[in-house]
PDB file of C-alpha atoms in Angstrom:
ATOM      1  CA  MET A   1      89.757 -38.503 -13.816  1.00 75.00           C
ATOM      2  CA  SER A   2      91.532 -37.647 -17.035  1.00 86.00           C
ATOM      3  CA  PHE A   3      89.659 -37.198 -20.316  1.00 90.00           C
ATOM      4  CA  HIS A   4      92.965 -37.033 -22.228  1.00 93.00           C
ATOM      5  CA  TRP A   5      92.059 -33.636 -23.658  1.00 96.00           C
ATOM      6  CA  ILE A   6      95.541 -32.170 -23.157  1.00 97.00           C
ATOM      7  CA  ASN A   7      99.189 -33.153 -23.181  1.00 97.00           C
ATOM      8  CA  PRO A   8     100.229 -32.161 -19.632  1.00 97.00           C
ATOM      9  CA  ALA A   9     103.857 -31.810 -20.706  1.00 97.00           C
ATOM     10  CA  ASP A  10     102.812 -28.842 -22.856  1.00 97.00           C
ATOM     11  CA  ILE A  11     101.024 -26.995 -20.041  1.00 98.00           C
ATOM     12  CA  SER A  12     102.399 -24.927 -17.158  1.00 98.00           C
ATOM     13  CA  ILE A  13     100.972 -25.312 -13.668  1.00 98.00           C
ATOM     14  CA  ASN A  14     100.695 -21.523 -13.822  1.00 98.00           C
ATOM     15  CA  CYS A  15      97.549 -22.024 -15.894  1.00 98.00           C
ATOM     16  CA  ILE A  16      95.750 -22.160 -12.543  1.00 98.00           C
ATOM     17  CA  LEU A  17      96.394 -18.404 -12.390  1.00 98.00           C
ATOM     18  CA  LEU A  18      93.954 -18.073 -15.301  1.00 97.00           C
ATOM     19  CA  MET A  19      91.124 -19.858 -13.489  1.00 97.00           C
ATOM     20  CA  ASP A  20      88.163 -18.109 -11.905  1.00 95.00           C
ATOM     21  CA  ARG A  21      86.857 -18.740  -8.407  1.00 95.00           C
ATOM     22  CA  ARG A  22      84.546 -21.577  -9.395  1.00 93.00           C
ATOM     23  CA  LEU A  23      87.298 -23.479 -11.174  1.00 96.00           C
ATOM     24  CA  VAL A  24      89.843 -22.899  -8.398  1.00 97.00           C
ATOM     25  CA  GLY A  25      87.300 -24.201  -5.908  1.00 97.00           C
ATOM     26  CA  GLN A  26      86.911 -27.395  -7.917  1.00 95.00           C
ATOM     27  CA  VAL A  27      90.629 -27.869  -8.502  1.00 97.00           C
ATOM     28  CA  CYS A  28      91.615 -27.263  -4.873  1.00 97.00           C
ATOM     29  CA  GLY A  29      89.616 -29.741  -2.876  1.00 94.00           C
ATOM     30  CA  PRO A  30      89.713 -33.309  -1.531  1.00 94.00           C
ATOM     31  CA  TRP A  31      87.851 -34.776  -4.474  1.00 93.00           C
ATOM     32  CA  TYR A  32      90.504 -36.610  -6.466  1.00 95.00           C
ATOM     33  CA  GLY A  33      92.268 -38.967  -4.094  1.00 96.00           C
ATOM     34  CA  GLU A  34      95.496 -39.296  -2.152  1.00 97.00           C
ATOM     35  CA  GLU A  35      97.875 -39.287  -5.121  1.00 97.00           C
ATOM     36  CA  TYR A  36      96.352 -36.073  -6.430  1.00 98.00           C
ATOM     37  CA  ASP A  37      96.650 -34.418  -3.011  1.00 98.00           C
ATOM     38  CA  LYS A  38     100.311 -35.388  -2.732  1.00 98.00           C
ATOM     39  CA  SER A  39     101.092 -34.153  -6.229  1.00 98.00           C
ATOM     40  CA  LEU A  40      99.202 -30.892  -5.769  1.00 98.00           C
ATOM     41  CA  ALA A  41     101.002 -30.336  -2.463  1.00 98.00           C
ATOM     42  CA  ILE A  42     104.343 -30.486  -4.266  1.00 98.00           C
ATOM     43  CA  ALA A  43     103.147 -28.319  -7.146  1.00 98.00           C
ATOM     44  CA  LEU A  44     101.823 -25.604  -4.842  1.00 98.00           C
ATOM     45  CA  ALA A  45     104.765 -25.710  -2.433  1.00 98.00           C
ATOM     46  CA  TYR A  46     107.196 -25.025  -5.257  1.00 98.00           C
ATOM     47  CA  HIS A  47     104.948 -22.426  -6.902  1.00 98.00           C
ATOM     48  CA  PRO A  48     104.024 -20.144  -3.986  1.00 98.00           C
ATOM     49  CA  ALA A  49     102.372 -17.574  -6.265  1.00 98.00           C
ATOM     50  CA  VAL A  50      99.910 -20.233  -7.422  1.00 98.00           C
ATOM     51  CA  ALA A  51      99.193 -21.281  -3.848  1.00 98.00           C
ATOM     52  CA  TRP A  52      98.656 -17.635  -2.857  1.00 98.00           C
ATOM     53  CA  TYR A  53      96.354 -17.067  -5.827  1.00 98.00           C
ATOM     54  CA  CYS A  54      94.193 -20.089  -4.989  1.00 98.00           C
ATOM     55  CA  LYS A  55      93.645 -18.887  -1.428  1.00 98.00           C
ATOM     56  CA  GLU A  56      92.970 -15.304  -2.488  1.00 98.00           C
ATOM     57  CA  LYS A  57      90.748 -16.135  -5.452  1.00 98.00           C
ATOM     58  CA  ALA A  58      88.758 -18.822  -3.644  1.00 98.00           C
ATOM     59  CA  PRO A  59      89.055 -18.281   0.141  1.00 98.00           C
ATOM     60  CA  GLU A  60      87.034 -21.427   0.775  1.00 98.00           C
ATOM     61  CA  THR A  61      90.064 -23.419  -0.402  1.00 98.00           C
ATOM     62  CA  ALA A  62      92.501 -21.827   2.075  1.00 98.00           C
ATOM     63  CA  ALA A  63      92.365 -24.560   4.723  1.00 98.00           C
ATOM     64  CA  TYR A  64      92.865 -27.285   2.120  1.00 98.00           C
ATOM     65  CA  VAL A  65      95.750 -25.436   0.468  1.00 98.00           C
ATOM     66  CA  ASP A  66      97.438 -24.715   3.809  1.00 98.00           C
ATOM     67  CA  ALA A  67      97.142 -28.377   4.775  1.00 98.00           C
ATOM     68  CA  LEU A  68      98.772 -29.392   1.503  1.00 98.00           C
ATOM     69  CA  LEU A  69     101.592 -26.903   1.940  1.00 98.00           C
ATOM     70  CA  SER A  70     102.318 -28.170   5.441  1.00 98.00           C
ATOM     71  CA  SER A  71     102.484 -31.749   4.162  1.00 97.00           C
ATOM     72  CA  ALA A  72     104.719 -31.058   1.149  1.00 98.00           C
ATOM     73  CA  PRO A  73     108.200 -32.647   1.256  1.00 97.00           C
ATOM     74  CA  GLN A  74     111.310 -30.484   1.123  1.00 95.00           C
ATOM     75  CA  ASN A  75     114.200 -30.553  -1.345  1.00 97.00           C
ATOM     76  CA  VAL A  76     112.208 -32.213  -4.107  1.00 97.00           C
ATOM     77  CA  PRO A  77     114.242 -32.563  -7.325  1.00 98.00           C
ATOM     78  CA  ALA A  78     113.063 -30.502 -10.281  1.00 97.00           C
ATOM     79  CA  GLU A  79     112.093 -33.559 -12.331  1.00 98.00           C
ATOM     80  CA  GLU A  80     109.888 -34.841  -9.504  1.00 98.00           C
ATOM     81  CA  ILE A  81     108.228 -31.441  -9.200  1.00 98.00           C
ATOM     82  CA  ARG A  82     107.413 -31.497 -12.887  1.00 98.00           C
ATOM     83  CA  THR A  83     106.105 -35.056 -12.623  1.00 98.00           C
ATOM     84  CA  ALA A  84     103.782 -33.936  -9.835  1.00 98.00           C
ATOM     85  CA  GLU A  85     102.624 -30.956 -11.887  1.00 98.00           C
ATOM     86  CA  CYS A  86     101.871 -33.135 -14.907  1.00 98.00           C
ATOM     87  CA  PHE A  87      99.880 -35.569 -12.794  1.00 98.00           C
ATOM     88  CA  VAL A  88      97.749 -32.711 -11.451  1.00 98.00           C
ATOM     89  CA  LEU A  89      97.246 -31.195 -14.893  1.00 98.00           C
ATOM     90  CA  ASP A  90      96.237 -34.546 -16.345  1.00 98.00           C
ATOM     91  CA  GLN A  91      93.615 -35.054 -13.629  1.00 97.00           C
ATOM     92  CA  ILE A  92      92.135 -31.584 -14.107  1.00 98.00           C
ATOM     93  CA  ASP A  93      92.333 -31.491 -17.899  1.00 97.00           C
ATOM     94  CA  TRP A  94      88.619 -30.637 -17.973  1.00 96.00           C
ATOM     95  CA  ALA A  95      89.465 -27.388 -16.113  1.00 97.00           C
ATOM     96  CA  VAL A  96      92.584 -26.656 -18.157  1.00 98.00           C
ATOM     97  CA  VAL A  97      90.589 -26.577 -21.391  1.00 97.00           C
ATOM     98  CA  TYR A  98      88.289 -23.969 -19.862  1.00 96.00           C
ATOM     99  CA  VAL A  99      91.204 -21.545 -19.803  1.00 96.00           C
ATOM    100  CA  TYR A 100      92.599 -22.718 -23.139  1.00 97.00           C
ATOM    101  CA  PRO A 101      89.428 -22.775 -25.281  1.00 97.00           C
ATOM    102  CA  GLU A 102      91.376 -23.512 -28.449  1.00 96.00           C
ATOM    103  CA  LEU A 103      92.388 -26.842 -26.898  1.00 96.00           C
ATOM    104  CA  MET A 104      88.773 -27.498 -25.992  1.00 96.00           C
ATOM    105  CA  GLU A 105      87.669 -27.052 -29.590  1.00 96.00           C
ATOM    106  CA  GLN A 106      90.550 -29.110 -30.981  1.00 96.00           C
ATOM    107  CA  ASN A 107      90.604 -31.991 -28.497  1.00 95.00           C
ATOM    108  CA  CYS A 108      87.093 -32.468 -27.087  1.00 95.00           C
ATOM    109  CA  PRO A 109      85.134 -34.866 -29.332  1.00 93.00           C
ATOM    110  CA  TYR A 110      81.783 -33.574 -28.106  1.00 92.00           C
ATOM    111  CA  ILE A 111      82.718 -30.326 -29.908  1.00 95.00           C
ATOM    112  CA  TYR A 112      84.881 -31.162 -32.913  1.00 94.00           C
ATOM    113  CA  ALA A 113      82.870 -34.236 -33.985  1.00 94.00           C
ATOM    114  CA  TRP A 114      79.479 -32.583 -33.530  1.00 95.00           C
ATOM    115  CA  ASP A 115      77.147 -31.807 -36.447  1.00 96.00           C
ATOM    116  CA  LYS A 116      74.949 -28.697 -36.125  1.00 97.00           C
ATOM    117  CA  ALA A 117      72.175 -30.596 -37.904  1.00 97.00           C
ATOM    118  CA  ARG A 118      71.604 -32.316 -34.548  1.00 97.00           C
ATOM    119  CA  LEU A 119      70.462 -28.952 -33.168  1.00 98.00           C
ATOM    120  CA  PHE A 120      68.371 -27.875 -36.137  1.00 98.00           C
ATOM    121  CA  GLU A 121      66.407 -31.141 -35.928  1.00 97.00           C
ATOM    122  CA  LEU A 122      64.975 -30.029 -32.582  1.00 98.00           C
ATOM    123  CA  CYS A 123      63.131 -26.858 -33.583  1.00 97.00           C
ATOM    124  CA  ASP A 124      62.939 -23.995 -36.081  1.00 97.00           C
ATOM    125  CA  PHE A 125      65.272 -21.140 -35.110  1.00 98.00           C
ATOM    126  CA  THR A 126      64.237 -18.784 -37.907  1.00 98.00           C
ATOM    127  CA  GLY A 127      63.732 -15.264 -36.553  1.00 97.00           C
ATOM    128  CA  ARG A 128      63.755 -16.470 -32.945  1.00 98.00           C
ATOM    129  CA  LEU A 129      65.291 -14.835 -29.868  1.00 98.00           C
ATOM    130  CA  VAL A 130      67.572 -17.507 -28.387  1.00 98.00           C
ATOM    131  CA  LEU A 131      69.582 -18.036 -25.199  1.00 98.00           C
ATOM    132  CA  ASP A 132      72.482 -20.501 -25.040  1.00 98.00           C
ATOM    133  CA  VAL A 133      73.100 -21.386 -21.388  1.00 98.00           C
ATOM    134  CA  GLY A 134      76.665 -22.397 -20.536  1.00 97.00           C
ATOM    135  CA  ALA A 135      77.732 -21.572 -24.069  1.00 97.00           C
ATOM    136  CA  GLY A 136      81.365 -22.684 -23.695  1.00 96.00           C
ATOM    137  CA  THR A 137      83.224 -22.032 -26.944  1.00 97.00           C
ATOM    138  CA  GLY A 138      79.942 -21.383 -28.756  1.00 98.00           C
ATOM    139  CA  ARG A 139      79.136 -24.768 -30.292  1.00 97.00           C
ATOM    140  CA  LEU A 140      75.378 -24.174 -30.109  1.00 98.00           C
ATOM    141  CA  THR A 141      75.546 -20.377 -30.271  1.00 98.00           C
ATOM    142  CA  PHE A 142      77.239 -20.106 -33.646  1.00 98.00           C
ATOM    143  CA  ALA A 143      74.969 -22.729 -35.161  1.00 98.00           C
ATOM    144  CA  ALA A 144      71.765 -21.052 -33.946  1.00 98.00           C
ATOM    145  CA  ALA A 145      73.019 -17.631 -35.071  1.00 98.00           C
ATOM    146  CA  GLU A 146      72.804 -18.794 -38.689  1.00 98.00           C
ATOM    147  CA  GLN A 147      69.006 -18.760 -38.427  1.00 98.00           C
ATOM    148  CA  ALA A 148      68.002 -16.848 -35.287  1.00 98.00           C
ATOM    149  CA  ARG A 149      67.190 -13.156 -35.011  1.00 98.00           C
ATOM    150  CA  HIS A 150      69.584 -12.854 -32.065  1.00 98.00           C
ATOM    151  CA  VAL A 151      71.407 -15.243 -29.732  1.00 98.00           C
ATOM    152  CA  TYR A 152      72.508 -14.455 -26.195  1.00 98.00           C
ATOM    153  CA  ALA A 153      75.422 -16.653 -25.100  1.00 98.00           C
ATOM    154  CA  SER A 154      75.533 -16.962 -21.312  1.00 97.00           C
ATOM    155  CA  GLU A 155      78.865 -18.301 -20.016  1.00 96.00           C
ATOM    156  CA  PRO A 156      80.307 -17.980 -16.469  1.00 94.00           C
ATOM    157  CA  VAL A 157      83.983 -18.571 -17.418  1.00 94.00           C
ATOM    158  CA  ASP A 158      85.633 -15.330 -18.505  1.00 94.00           C
ATOM    159  CA  ARG A 159      88.243 -16.968 -20.756  1.00 95.00           C
ATOM    160  CA  LEU A 160      85.470 -18.669 -22.719  1.00 97.00           C
ATOM    161  CA  ARG A 161      83.525 -15.425 -23.005  1.00 97.00           C
ATOM    162  CA  GLU A 162      86.568 -13.672 -24.451  1.00 97.00           C
ATOM    163  CA  PHE A 163      87.177 -16.581 -26.827  1.00 97.00           C
ATOM    164  CA  MET A 164      83.641 -16.294 -28.188  1.00 98.00           C
ATOM    165  CA  ARG A 165      83.892 -12.519 -28.552  1.00 98.00           C
ATOM    166  CA  GLU A 166      87.100 -12.845 -30.545  1.00 98.00           C
ATOM    167  CA  LYS A 167      85.542 -15.536 -32.732  1.00 97.00           C
ATOM    168  CA  LEU A 168      82.536 -13.298 -33.358  1.00 98.00           C
ATOM    169  CA  ARG A 169      84.882 -10.531 -34.463  1.00 97.00           C
ATOM    170  CA  GLN A 170      86.897 -12.796 -36.737  1.00 97.00           C
ATOM    171  CA  GLU A 171      83.816 -14.313 -38.358  1.00 97.00           C
ATOM    172  CA  ASP A 172      81.947 -10.989 -38.507  1.00 97.00           C
ATOM    173  CA  VAL A 173      78.884 -12.341 -36.696  1.00 98.00           C
ATOM    174  CA  SER A 174      76.694  -9.468 -35.519  1.00 97.00           C
ATOM    175  CA  ASN A 175      73.617 -11.150 -34.018  1.00 98.00           C
ATOM    176  CA  VAL A 176      75.244 -12.660 -30.902  1.00 98.00           C
ATOM    177  CA  THR A 177      75.748 -11.097 -27.468  1.00 98.00           C
ATOM    178  CA  VAL A 178      78.077 -12.788 -24.976  1.00 98.00           C
ATOM    179  CA  LEU A 179      77.586 -12.281 -21.249  1.00 96.00           C
ATOM    180  CA  ASP A 180      77.946 -13.851 -17.808  1.00 95.00           C
ATOM    181  CA  GLY A 181      75.409 -16.096 -16.090  1.00 92.00           C
ATOM    182  CA  MET A 182      74.864 -19.421 -14.337  1.00 91.00           C
ATOM    183  CA  CYS A 183      72.106 -21.804 -15.386  1.00 93.00           C
ATOM    184  CA  ASP A 184      70.369 -21.683 -11.996  1.00 93.00           C
ATOM    185  CA  CYS A 185      70.366 -17.873 -11.733  1.00 92.00           C
ATOM    186  CA  LEU A 186      70.058 -16.098 -15.076  1.00 94.00           C
ATOM    187  CA  PRO A 187      69.867 -12.284 -15.396  1.00 92.00           C
ATOM    188  CA  TYR A 188      66.756 -12.137 -17.588  1.00 95.00           C
ATOM    189  CA  GLU A 189      63.123 -11.268 -17.056  1.00 96.00           C
ATOM    190  CA  ASP A 190      60.379 -13.874 -17.119  1.00 97.00           C
ATOM    191  CA  SER A 191      59.240 -15.117 -20.551  1.00 98.00           C
ATOM    192  CA  THR A 192      62.068 -13.467 -22.508  1.00 98.00           C
ATOM    193  CA  PHE A 193      63.240 -16.085 -25.031  1.00 98.00           C
ATOM    194  CA  ASP A 194      61.650 -18.109 -27.811  1.00 98.00           C
ATOM    195  CA  VAL A 195      64.303 -20.828 -27.423  1.00 98.00           C
ATOM    196  CA  VAL A 196      66.499 -21.635 -24.422  1.00 98.00           C
ATOM    197  CA  MET A 197      69.156 -24.244 -25.174  1.00 98.00           C
ATOM    198  CA  SER A 198      72.110 -25.877 -23.464  1.00 97.00           C
ATOM    199  CA  GLY A 199      74.406 -28.878 -23.682  1.00 95.00           C
ATOM    200  CA  HIS A 200      76.445 -30.537 -20.901  1.00 90.00           C
ATOM    201  CA  VAL A 201      75.055 -28.004 -18.412  1.00 94.00           C
ATOM    202  CA  VAL A 202      71.907 -29.185 -16.614  1.00 94.00           C
ATOM    203  CA  GLY A 203      72.316 -31.883 -13.973  1.00 93.00           C
ATOM    204  CA  ASP A 204      73.711 -30.513 -10.721  1.00 92.00           C
ATOM    205  CA  ASP A 205      70.244 -29.542  -9.450  1.00 95.00           C
ATOM    206  CA  TYR A 206      67.589 -30.459 -12.006  1.00 96.00           C
ATOM    207  CA  ASP A 207      64.653 -28.846 -10.227  1.00 96.00           C
ATOM    208  CA  ARG A 208      66.348 -25.508  -9.644  1.00 96.00           C
ATOM    209  CA  GLU A 209      68.001 -25.362 -13.068  1.00 97.00           C
ATOM    210  CA  LEU A 210      64.999 -26.447 -15.134  1.00 97.00           C
ATOM    211  CA  ALA A 211      62.690 -24.133 -13.215  1.00 97.00           C
ATOM    212  CA  GLU A 212      65.001 -21.249 -14.087  1.00 97.00           C
ATOM    213  CA  LEU A 213      65.076 -22.220 -17.769  1.00 98.00           C
ATOM    214  CA  GLU A 214      61.279 -22.411 -17.852  1.00 98.00           C
ATOM    215  CA  ARG A 215      60.970 -19.054 -16.111  1.00 98.00           C
ATOM    216  CA  ILE A 216      62.787 -17.187 -18.869  1.00 98.00           C
ATOM    217  CA  THR A 217      61.147 -19.072 -21.786  1.00 98.00           C
ATOM    218  CA  LYS A 218      58.118 -17.545 -23.490  1.00 98.00           C
ATOM    219  CA  PRO A 219      54.801 -19.401 -23.478  1.00 98.00           C
ATOM    220  CA  GLY A 220      54.946 -21.778 -26.428  1.00 97.00           C
ATOM    221  CA  GLY A 221      58.728 -21.519 -26.577  1.00 98.00           C
ATOM    222  CA  TRP A 222      61.216 -24.367 -26.532  1.00 98.00           C
ATOM    223  CA  ILE A 223      63.776 -25.591 -24.018  1.00 98.00           C
ATOM    224  CA  LEU A 224      66.420 -27.759 -25.690  1.00 98.00           C
ATOM    225  CA  ASP A 225      69.201 -29.890 -24.255  1.00 98.00           C
ATOM    226  CA  CYS A 226      71.601 -30.817 -27.051  1.00 98.00           C
ATOM    227  CA  PRO A 227      74.831 -32.533 -25.928  1.00 96.00           C
ATOM    228  CA  GLY A 228      77.708 -33.133 -28.309  1.00 94.00           C
ATOM    229  CA  GLU A 229      79.136 -36.419 -29.522  1.00 95.00           C
ATOM    230  CA  ASP A 230      79.869 -39.106 -26.954  1.00 92.00           C
ATOM    231  CA  ASP A 231      81.365 -42.596 -26.979  1.00 91.00           C
ATOM    232  CA  ARG A 232      79.200 -43.636 -24.022  1.00 89.00           C
ATOM    233  CA  TRP A 233      75.825 -45.352 -24.294  1.00 90.00           C
ATOM    234  CA  THR A 234      73.449 -43.171 -22.297  1.00 88.00           C
ATOM    235  CA  GLU A 235      69.855 -43.737 -21.277  1.00 92.00           C
ATOM    236  CA  PRO A 236      67.125 -41.109 -20.792  1.00 96.00           C
ATOM    237  CA  GLU A 237      67.455 -39.123 -17.575  1.00 96.00           C
ATOM    238  CA  PRO A 238      64.434 -39.771 -15.323  1.00 97.00           C
ATOM    239  CA  GLU A 239      64.625 -36.197 -14.017  1.00 97.00           C
ATOM    240  CA  MET A 240      64.281 -34.779 -17.536  1.00 97.00           C
ATOM    241  CA  LEU A 241      61.353 -37.052 -18.319  1.00 98.00           C
ATOM    242  CA  SER A 242      59.650 -36.127 -15.044  1.00 97.00           C
ATOM    243  CA  TRP A 243      59.790 -32.484 -16.109  1.00 97.00           C
ATOM    244  CA  GLY A 244      57.956 -33.340 -19.316  1.00 97.00           C
ATOM    245  CA  PHE A 245      60.895 -33.401 -21.720  1.00 98.00           C
ATOM    246  CA  GLU A 246      60.789 -35.523 -24.841  1.00 98.00           C
ATOM    247  CA  CYS A 247      63.936 -37.614 -25.368  1.00 98.00           C
ATOM    248  CA  LEU A 248      65.310 -37.763 -28.918  1.00 97.00           C
ATOM    249  CA  PRO A 249      68.372 -40.064 -28.943  1.00 97.00           C
ATOM    250  CA  TYR A 250      70.763 -40.616 -31.822  1.00 96.00           C
ATOM    251  CA  LEU A 251      73.827 -42.754 -32.507  1.00 95.00           C
ATOM    252  CA  SER A 252      76.979 -40.711 -32.063  1.00 95.00           C
ATOM    253  CA  LYS A 253      79.806 -40.567 -34.580  1.00 92.00           C
ATOM    254  CA  THR A 254      82.106 -41.593 -31.727  1.00 92.00           C
ATOM    255  CA  GLY A 255      80.232 -44.806 -30.976  1.00 93.00           C
ATOM    256  CA  GLY A 256      77.777 -44.029 -28.206  1.00 94.00           C
ATOM    257  CA  LYS A 257      74.137 -43.054 -27.908  1.00 96.00           C
ATOM    258  CA  VAL A 258      73.399 -39.402 -27.178  1.00 96.00           C
ATOM    259  CA  CYS A 259      70.134 -38.349 -25.579  1.00 97.00           C
ATOM    260  CA  ARG A 260      68.810 -34.960 -26.638  1.00 98.00           C
ATOM    261  CA  TYR A 261      65.778 -33.411 -24.969  1.00 98.00           C
ATOM    262  CA  ARG A 262      63.192 -30.807 -25.824  1.00 98.00           C
ATOM    263  CA  LYS A 263      60.131 -29.373 -24.181  1.00 98.00           C
ATOM    264  CA  ARG A 264      57.521 -26.895 -25.356  1.00 98.00           C
ATOM    265  CA  VAL A 265      56.746 -24.557 -22.490  1.00 98.00           C
ATOM    266  CA  ILE A 266      53.095 -24.119 -21.574  1.00 95.00           C
ATOM    267  CA  LYS A 267      52.319 -21.325 -19.119  1.00 89.00           C
TER     268      LYS A 267
END
């Protein structure tokens, strides 16, 4: 599914060489349909270094990649190869912007159209120790840093971590630390943070993820889920409500309804 966040004609298929294991595992798999498989087969067959990288970086993809390579047609004209590459890139534009964070900030409406006031409405950040889980390009991190004592930005994608570090340097922000971490297994002790926040992160395994966020939140602290702008009309997630979260929806600048959530942690 394309979100139209990139122009595939401007991107090389070699961008896959910039992806980490998690992204390669999501790009190289039977999730996207027959046309995607056929196009990826051509792209990988005519870019053997990319095929090799996928298998080495994410060994769990090796059987899938080998099957594609064995099915790829021979003597494909250059223009057809490029057409296949562009089709693949268009379908995985969500992954491409992970390795080109500047495109993510420019082209993803949930970032560029977002107003930081939507975060500050949820709680007081003044003097607080804050964790941003799945920080991405730092949409929530940089906003919270204006008020918080210190913000830890946890992000599993290395290209995004480096993007945030460079932005911190350019903007001379000194109260943010960027590091690795997944939302269901965070490298922090129990009851560490006053505020734990995220956006577009929780949802693969609500029970495991929310339990982890509660574990690292101080008694009386806040857990916040603050998505960016969206043109879709969303309804409250039953899983969030079952965990005791309050839903605070608002009308998005891009035409939809966005559901934010917050919960005060009682231990």
